[in-house]
């Protein structure tokens, strides 16, 4: 679990590092920021796959069940694409849920690695 924790640090840290360097350098910053945003897709994919894998191994963990429910809520909101919600609310949800999910699963992995 400790290796998984370090791998999670890598997947969460690389986009933050690339985007930060893009803002600091201001020279071709669009490239670094773009790469950081693209790497966020890999981070999300990694975290969803790991969350499902851990949930399969520990199906009674309420914290992991909450994580999966939030992931389902995110994708349901994304696929609804404004059919039910106004665009302003939809953009706020799609903007704030992914970082919350990343932080939440990172804390779960950290706690499990340090038990």
CSV table of N, CA and C in Angstrom, one decimal:
chain,number,residue,atom,x,y,z
A,1,UNK,N,0.8,-1.2,0.0
A,1,UNK,CA,0.0,0.0,0.0
A,1,UNK,C,0.9,1.3,0.0
A,2,UNK,N,2.1,1.1,0.6
A,2,UNK,CA,3.0,2.3,0.6
A,2,UNK,C,3.4,2.7,-0.8
A,3,UNK,N,3.7,1.6,-1.6
A,3,UNK,CA,4.1,1.9,-3.0
A,3,UNK,C,2.9,2.6,-3.8
A,4,UNK,N,1.7,2.2,-3.5
A,4,UNK,CA,0.6,2.8,-4.1
A,4,UNK,C,0.4,4.2,-3.7
A,5,UNK,N,0.8,4.5,-2.4
A,5,UNK,CA,0.7,5.9,-1.9
A,5,UNK,C,1.8,6.7,-2.7
A,6,UNK,N,3.0,6.2,-2.9
A,6,UNK,CA,4.0,7.0,-3.6
A,6,UNK,C,3.6,7.2,-5.1
A,7,UNK,N,3.0,6.1,-5.7
A,7,UNK,CA,2.5,6.3,-7.1
A,7,UNK,C,1.4,7.3,-7.2
A,8,UNK,N,0.6,7.4,-6.1
A,8,UNK,CA,-0.5,8.4,-6.1
A,8,UNK,C,0.1,9.8,-6.0
A,9,UNK,N,1.2,9.9,-5.2
A,9,UNK,CA,1.9,11.2,-5.1
A,9,UNK,C,2.4,11.7,-6.5
A,10,UNK,N,3.0,10.7,-7.2
A,10,UNK,CA,3.5,11.0,-8.5
A,10,UNK,C,2.3,11.5,-9.5
A,11,UNK,N,1.2,10.8,-9.5
A,11,UNK,CA,0.1,11.1,-10.4
A,11,UNK,C,-0.5,12.4,-10.0
A,12,UNK,N,-0.5,12.7,-8.7
A,12,UNK,CA,-1.1,14.0,-8.3
A,12,UNK,C,-0.1,15.2,-8.4
A,13,UNK,N,1.1,14.9,-8.2
A,13,UNK,CA,2.1,15.9,-8.2
A,13,UNK,C,2.6,16.4,-9.5
A,14,UNK,N,2.6,15.5,-10.5
A,14,UNK,CA,3.1,15.9,-11.9
A,14,UNK,C,2.2,17.0,-12.5
A,15,UNK,N,0.9,16.9,-12.5
A,15,UNK,CA,0.1,18.0,-13.1
A,15,UNK,C,0.3,19.3,-12.3
A,16,UNK,N,0.4,19.2,-11.0
A,16,UNK,CA,0.6,20.4,-10.2
A,16,UNK,C,1.9,21.1,-10.6
A,17,UNK,N,2.9,20.2,-10.7
A,17,UNK,CA,4.3,20.7,-11.0
A,17,UNK,C,4.3,21.4,-12.4
A,18,UNK,N,3.7,20.7,-13.4
A,18,UNK,CA,3.8,21.2,-14.8
A,18,UNK,C,3.0,22.5,-14.9
A,19,UNK,N,1.8,22.6,-14.3
A,19,UNK,CA,1.0,23.8,-14.3
A,19,UNK,C,1.7,24.9,-13.6
A,20,UNK,N,2.3,24.6,-12.5
A,20,UNK,CA,3.0,25.7,-11.7
A,20,UNK,C,4.2,26.2,-12.5
A,21,UNK,N,5.0,25.3,-13.1
A,21,UNK,CA,6.1,25.7,-13.9
A,21,UNK,C,5.7,26.5,-15.1
A,22,UNK,N,4.5,26.2,-15.7
A,22,UNK,CA,4.0,26.9,-16.8
A,22,UNK,C,3.7,28.3,-16.4
A,23,UNK,N,3.1,28.5,-15.2
A,23,UNK,CA,2.8,29.9,-14.8
A,23,UNK,C,4.1,30.7,-14.4
A,24,UNK,N,5.1,30.0,-13.8
A,24,UNK,CA,6.3,30.7,-13.4
A,24,UNK,C,7.1,31.1,-14.6
A,25,UNK,N,7.3,30.2,-15.6
A,25,UNK,CA,8.2,30.5,-16.7
A,25,UNK,C,7.6,31.5,-17.7
A,26,UNK,N,6.4,31.5,-17.9
A,26,UNK,CA,5.7,32.4,-18.8
A,26,UNK,C,6.2,32.3,-20.3
A,27,UNK,N,7.2,31.4,-20.5
A,27,UNK,CA,7.7,31.2,-21.8
A,27,UNK,C,7.2,29.9,-22.3
A,28,UNK,N,6.4,29.9,-23.4
A,28,UNK,CA,5.7,28.7,-23.9
A,28,UNK,C,5.0,28.0,-22.7
A,29,UNK,N,4.4,28.9,-21.9
A,29,UNK,CA,3.7,28.3,-20.7
A,29,UNK,C,2.5,27.6,-21.1
A,30,UNK,N,1.9,27.9,-22.3
A,30,UNK,CA,0.8,27.2,-22.7
A,30,UNK,C,1.0,25.7,-22.9
A,31,UNK,N,2.3,25.4,-23.3
A,31,UNK,CA,2.6,24.0,-23.5
A,31,UNK,C,2.7,23.2,-22.2
A,32,UNK,N,3.3,23.8,-21.2
A,32,UNK,CA,3.4,23.1,-19.9
A,32,UNK,C,2.1,23.1,-19.2
A,33,UNK,N,1.3,24.1,-19.3
A,33,UNK,CA,0.0,24.1,-18.7
A,33,UNK,C,-0.9,23.1,-19.4
A,34,UNK,N,-0.8,23.0,-20.7
A,34,UNK,CA,-1.6,22.0,-21.5
A,34,UNK,C,-1.2,20.6,-21.1
A,35,UNK,N,0.1,20.4,-21.0
A,35,UNK,CA,0.5,19.0,-20.6
A,35,UNK,C,0.1,18.7,-19.2
A,36,UNK,N,0.1,19.7,-18.3
A,36,UNK,CA,-0.4,19.4,-16.9
A,36,UNK,C,-1.9,19.1,-16.9
A,37,UNK,N,-2.6,19.8,-17.7
A,37,UNK,CA,-4.1,19.5,-17.8
A,37,UNK,C,-4.3,18.2,-18.4
A,38,UNK,N,-3.6,17.8,-19.4
A,38,UNK,CA,-3.7,16.5,-20.0
A,38,UNK,C,-3.3,15.4,-19.1
A,39,UNK,N,-2.3,15.6,-18.3
A,39,UNK,CA,-1.9,14.6,-17.3
A,39,UNK,C,-2.9,14.4,-16.2
A,40,UNK,N,-3.7,15.5,-16.0
A,40,UNK,CA,-4.8,15.3,-15.0
A,40,UNK,C,-5.8,14.2,-15.4
A,41,UNK,N,-6.0,14.0,-16.7
A,41,UNK,CA,-6.8,12.9,-17.2
A,41,UNK,C,-6.3,11.6,-16.7
A,42,UNK,N,-4.9,11.4,-16.9
A,42,UNK,CA,-4.3,10.2,-16.4
A,42,UNK,C,-4.4,10.0,-14.9
A,43,UNK,N,-4.3,11.1,-14.2
A,43,UNK,CA,-4.5,11.1,-12.7
A,43,UNK,C,-5.9,10.6,-12.3
A,44,UNK,N,-6.9,11.1,-13.0
A,44,UNK,CA,-8.3,10.7,-12.7
A,44,UNK,C,-8.5,9.3,-13.1
A,45,UNK,N,-8.0,8.8,-14.2
A,45,UNK,CA,-8.1,7.4,-14.6
A,45,UNK,C,-7.4,6.5,-13.6
A,46,UNK,N,-6.2,6.9,-13.2
A,46,UNK,CA,-5.4,6.1,-12.2
A,46,UNK,C,-6.3,6.0,-10.9
A,47,UNK,N,-6.8,7.1,-10.4
A,47,UNK,CA,-7.5,7.1,-9.1
A,47,UNK,C,-8.8,6.4,-9.2
A,48,UNK,N,-9.5,6.4,-10.3
A,48,UNK,CA,-10.8,5.7,-10.4
A,48,UNK,C,-10.5,4.2,-10.4
A,49,UNK,N,-9.5,3.8,-11.2
A,49,UNK,CA,-9.1,2.4,-11.2
A,49,UNK,C,-8.6,1.9,-9.9
A,50,UNK,N,-7.8,2.6,-9.2
A,50,UNK,CA,-7.3,2.2,-7.9
A,50,UNK,C,-8.4,2.2,-6.9
A,51,UNK,N,-9.3,3.2,-6.9
A,51,UNK,CA,-10.4,3.2,-6.0
A,51,UNK,C,-11.3,2.0,-6.2
A,52,UNK,N,-11.6,1.6,-7.4
A,52,UNK,CA,-12.4,0.4,-7.7
A,52,UNK,C,-11.7,-0.9,-7.2
A,53,UNK,N,-10.4,-0.9,-7.5
A,53,UNK,CA,-9.6,-2.1,-7.0
A,53,UNK,C,-9.6,-2.2,-5.5
A,54,UNK,N,-9.4,-1.1,-4.8
A,54,UNK,CA,-9.4,-1.2,-3.3
A,54,UNK,C,-10.8,-1.5,-2.8
A,55,UNK,N,-11.8,-1.0,-3.5
A,55,UNK,CA,-13.2,-1.3,-3.1
A,55,UNK,C,-13.5,-2.8,-3.2
A,56,UNK,N,-13.0,-3.4,-4.3
A,56,UNK,CA,-13.2,-4.8,-4.5
A,56,UNK,C,-12.5,-5.6,-3.4
A,57,UNK,N,-11.3,-5.2,-3.0
A,57,UNK,CA,-10.6,-5.9,-1.9
A,57,UNK,C,-11.2,-5.6,-0.5
A,58,UNK,N,-11.8,-4.5,-0.4
A,58,UNK,CA,-12.5,-4.1,0.9
A,58,UNK,C,-13.9,-3.6,0.7
A,59,UNK,N,-14.8,-4.4,0.4
A,59,UNK,CA,-16.2,-4.0,0.0
A,59,UNK,C,-17.0,-3.3,1.1
A,60,UNK,N,-16.6,-3.5,2.3
A,60,UNK,CA,-17.4,-3.0,3.4
A,60,UNK,C,-16.9,-1.6,3.9
A,61,UNK,N,-15.8,-1.1,3.3
A,61,UNK,CA,-15.3,0.2,3.7
A,61,UNK,C,-16.2,1.3,3.3
A,62,UNK,N,-16.8,2.0,4.2
A,62,UNK,CA,-17.7,3.1,4.0
A,62,UNK,C,-17.1,4.3,3.3
A,63,UNK,N,-15.8,4.6,3.6
A,63,UNK,CA,-15.2,5.7,2.9
A,63,UNK,C,-14.9,5.4,1.5
A,64,UNK,N,-14.6,4.2,1.1
A,64,UNK,CA,-14.4,3.9,-0.3
A,64,UNK,C,-15.8,3.8,-1.0
A,65,UNK,N,-16.8,3.4,-0.4
A,65,UNK,CA,-18.1,3.4,-1.0
A,65,UNK,C,-18.6,4.8,-1.2
A,66,UNK,N,-18.2,5.8,-0.3
A,66,UNK,CA,-18.5,7.2,-0.5
A,66,UNK,C,-17.8,7.7,-1.7
A,67,UNK,N,-16.5,7.3,-1.9
A,67,UNK,CA,-15.7,7.8,-3.0
A,67,UNK,C,-16.3,7.3,-4.3
A,68,UNK,N,-16.7,6.0,-4.4
A,68,UNK,CA,-17.3,5.5,-5.6
A,68,UNK,C,-18.6,6.2,-5.9
A,69,UNK,N,-19.4,6.5,-4.9
A,69,UNK,CA,-20.6,7.2,-5.1
A,69,UNK,C,-20.4,8.6,-5.7
A,70,UNK,N,-19.4,9.3,-5.2
A,70,UNK,CA,-19.0,10.6,-5.7
A,70,UNK,C,-18.5,10.5,-7.1
A,71,UNK,N,-17.8,9.5,-7.5
A,71,UNK,CA,-17.3,9.3,-8.8
A,71,UNK,C,-18.5,9.1,-9.8
A,72,UNK,N,-19.4,8.3,-9.3
A,72,UNK,CA,-20.7,8.1,-10.1
A,72,UNK,C,-21.4,9.3,-10.3
A,73,UNK,N,-21.5,10.1,-9.2
A,73,UNK,CA,-22.2,11.4,-9.3
A,73,UNK,C,-21.5,12.3,-10.3
A,74,UNK,N,-20.2,12.4,-10.2
A,74,UNK,CA,-19.5,13.2,-11.2
A,74,UNK,C,-19.8,12.8,-12.6
A,75,UNK,N,-19.7,11.5,-12.9
A,75,UNK,CA,-19.9,11.1,-14.3
A,75,UNK,C,-21.4,11.3,-14.7
A,76,UNK,N,-22.3,11.1,-13.8
A,76,UNK,CA,-23.7,11.3,-14.1
A,76,UNK,C,-24.0,12.7,-14.4
A,77,UNK,N,-23.3,13.6,-13.7
A,77,UNK,CA,-23.5,15.1,-13.9
A,77,UNK,C,-22.9,15.4,-15.2
A,78,UNK,N,-21.7,14.8,-15.5
A,78,UNK,CA,-21.0,15.1,-16.8
A,78,UNK,C,-21.9,14.7,-18.0
A,79,UNK,N,-22.4,13.5,-17.9
A,79,UNK,CA,-23.2,13.0,-19.0
A,79,UNK,C,-24.6,13.7,-19.1
A,80,UNK,N,-25.1,14.2,-18.0
A,80,UNK,CA,-26.4,15.0,-18.1
A,80,UNK,C,-26.1,16.2,-18.9
A,81,UNK,N,-24.9,16.8,-18.8
A,81,UNK,CA,-24.5,17.9,-19.7
A,81,UNK,C,-25.5,19.0,-19.8
A,82,UNK,N,-26.1,19.4,-18.7
A,82,UNK,CA,-26.9,20.5,-18.7
A,82,UNK,C,-28.4,20.3,-19.0
A,83,UNK,N,-28.8,19.0,-19.2
A,83,UNK,CA,-30.2,18.7,-19.4
A,83,UNK,C,-31.1,19.1,-18.3
A,84,UNK,N,-30.5,18.8,-17.1
A,84,UNK,CA,-31.3,19.1,-15.9
A,84,UNK,C,-30.8,20.4,-15.2
A,85,UNK,N,-29.5,20.6,-15.1
A,85,UNK,CA,-28.9,21.7,-14.4
A,85,UNK,C,-28.7,22.8,-15.4
A,86,UNK,N,-28.7,24.0,-14.8
A,86,UNK,CA,-28.3,25.2,-15.7
A,86,UNK,C,-26.8,25.1,-15.9
A,87,UNK,N,-26.3,25.7,-16.9
A,87,UNK,CA,-24.9,25.6,-17.3
A,87,UNK,C,-23.9,26.2,-16.2
A,88,UNK,N,-24.4,27.2,-15.5
A,88,UNK,CA,-23.5,27.8,-14.4
A,88,UNK,C,-23.3,26.7,-13.3
A,89,UNK,N,-24.4,26.1,-12.9
A,89,UNK,CA,-24.2,25.1,-11.8
A,89,UNK,C,-23.5,23.9,-12.3
A,90,UNK,N,-23.7,23.5,-13.6
A,90,UNK,CA,-22.9,22.4,-14.1
A,90,UNK,C,-21.5,22.6,-14.2
A,91,UNK,N,-21.1,23.8,-14.6
A,91,UNK,CA,-19.6,24.2,-14.7
A,91,UNK,C,-19.0,24.2,-13.3
A,92,UNK,N,-19.7,24.7,-12.3
A,92,UNK,CA,-19.2,24.7,-10.9
A,92,UNK,C,-19.0,23.3,-10.4
A,93,UNK,N,-20.0,22.4,-10.7
A,93,UNK,CA,-19.9,21.0,-10.2
A,93,UNK,C,-18.7,20.3,-10.9
A,94,UNK,N,-18.6,20.5,-12.2
A,94,UNK,CA,-17.5,19.8,-13.0
A,94,UNK,C,-16.1,20.4,-12.7
A,95,UNK,N,-16.1,21.6,-12.2
A,95,UNK,CA,-14.8,22.3,-11.8
A,95,UNK,C,-14.4,21.8,-10.4
A,96,UNK,N,-15.3,21.7,-9.5
A,96,UNK,CA,-14.9,21.4,-8.1
A,96,UNK,C,-14.9,20.0,-7.7
A,97,UNK,N,-15.6,19.1,-8.3
A,97,UNK,CA,-15.7,17.7,-7.9
A,97,UNK,C,-14.3,17.0,-8.1
A,98,UNK,N,-13.7,17.1,-9.3
A,98,UNK,CA,-12.4,16.3,-9.5
A,98,UNK,C,-11.3,16.6,-8.5
A,99,UNK,N,-11.1,17.9,-8.1
A,99,UNK,CA,-10.0,18.0,-7.1
A,99,UNK,C,-10.5,17.5,-5.7
A,100,UNK,N,-11.7,17.6,-5.4
A,100,UNK,CA,-12.2,17.0,-4.1
A,100,UNK,C,-12.0,15.5,-4.2
A,101,UNK,N,-12.4,14.8,-5.3
A,101,UNK,CA,-12.2,13.4,-5.4
A,101,UNK,C,-10.7,13.0,-5.3
A,102,UNK,N,-9.8,13.8,-5.9
A,102,UNK,CA,-8.4,13.5,-5.8
A,102,UNK,C,-7.9,13.6,-4.4
A,103,UNK,N,-8.3,14.6,-3.7
A,103,UNK,CA,-7.8,14.8,-2.3
A,103,UNK,C,-8.4,13.8,-1.4
A,104,UNK,N,-9.7,13.4,-1.6
A,104,UNK,CA,-10.3,12.4,-0.8
A,104,UNK,C,-9.7,11.1,-0.9
A,105,UNK,N,-9.4,10.6,-2.2
A,105,UNK,CA,-8.8,9.3,-2.4
A,105,UNK,C,-7.3,9.4,-1.9
A,106,UNK,N,-6.7,10.5,-2.1
A,106,UNK,CA,-5.3,10.6,-1.6
A,106,UNK,C,-5.2,10.4,-0.1
A,107,UNK,N,-6.2,11.0,0.6
A,107,UNK,CA,-6.2,10.9,2.1
A,107,UNK,C,-6.5,9.4,2.5
A,108,UNK,N,-7.4,8.8,1.7
A,108,UNK,CA,-7.8,7.4,2.0
A,108,UNK,C,-6.5,6.5,1.8
A,109,UNK,N,-5.8,6.7,0.7
A,109,UNK,CA,-4.7,5.8,0.4
A,109,UNK,C,-3.6,6.1,1.5
A,110,UNK,N,-3.4,7.4,1.8
A,110,UNK,CA,-2.4,7.7,2.9
A,110,UNK,C,-2.7,7.0,4.2
A,111,UNK,N,-4.0,7.1,4.6
A,111,UNK,CA,-4.4,6.5,5.9
A,111,UNK,C,-4.2,5.0,5.8
A,112,UNK,N,-4.5,4.3,4.7
A,112,UNK,CA,-4.4,2.9,4.6
A,112,UNK,C,-2.9,2.5,4.6
A,113,UNK,N,-2.1,3.3,4.0
A,113,UNK,CA,-0.6,3.0,3.9
A,113,UNK,C,0.1,3.2,5.2
A,114,UNK,N,-0.5,4.0,6.1
A,114,UNK,CA,0.2,4.3,7.4
A,114,UNK,C,-0.5,3.6,8.5
A,115,UNK,N,-1.3,2.6,8.3
A,115,UNK,CA,-1.9,1.8,9.4
A,115,UNK,C,-0.9,0.9,10.0
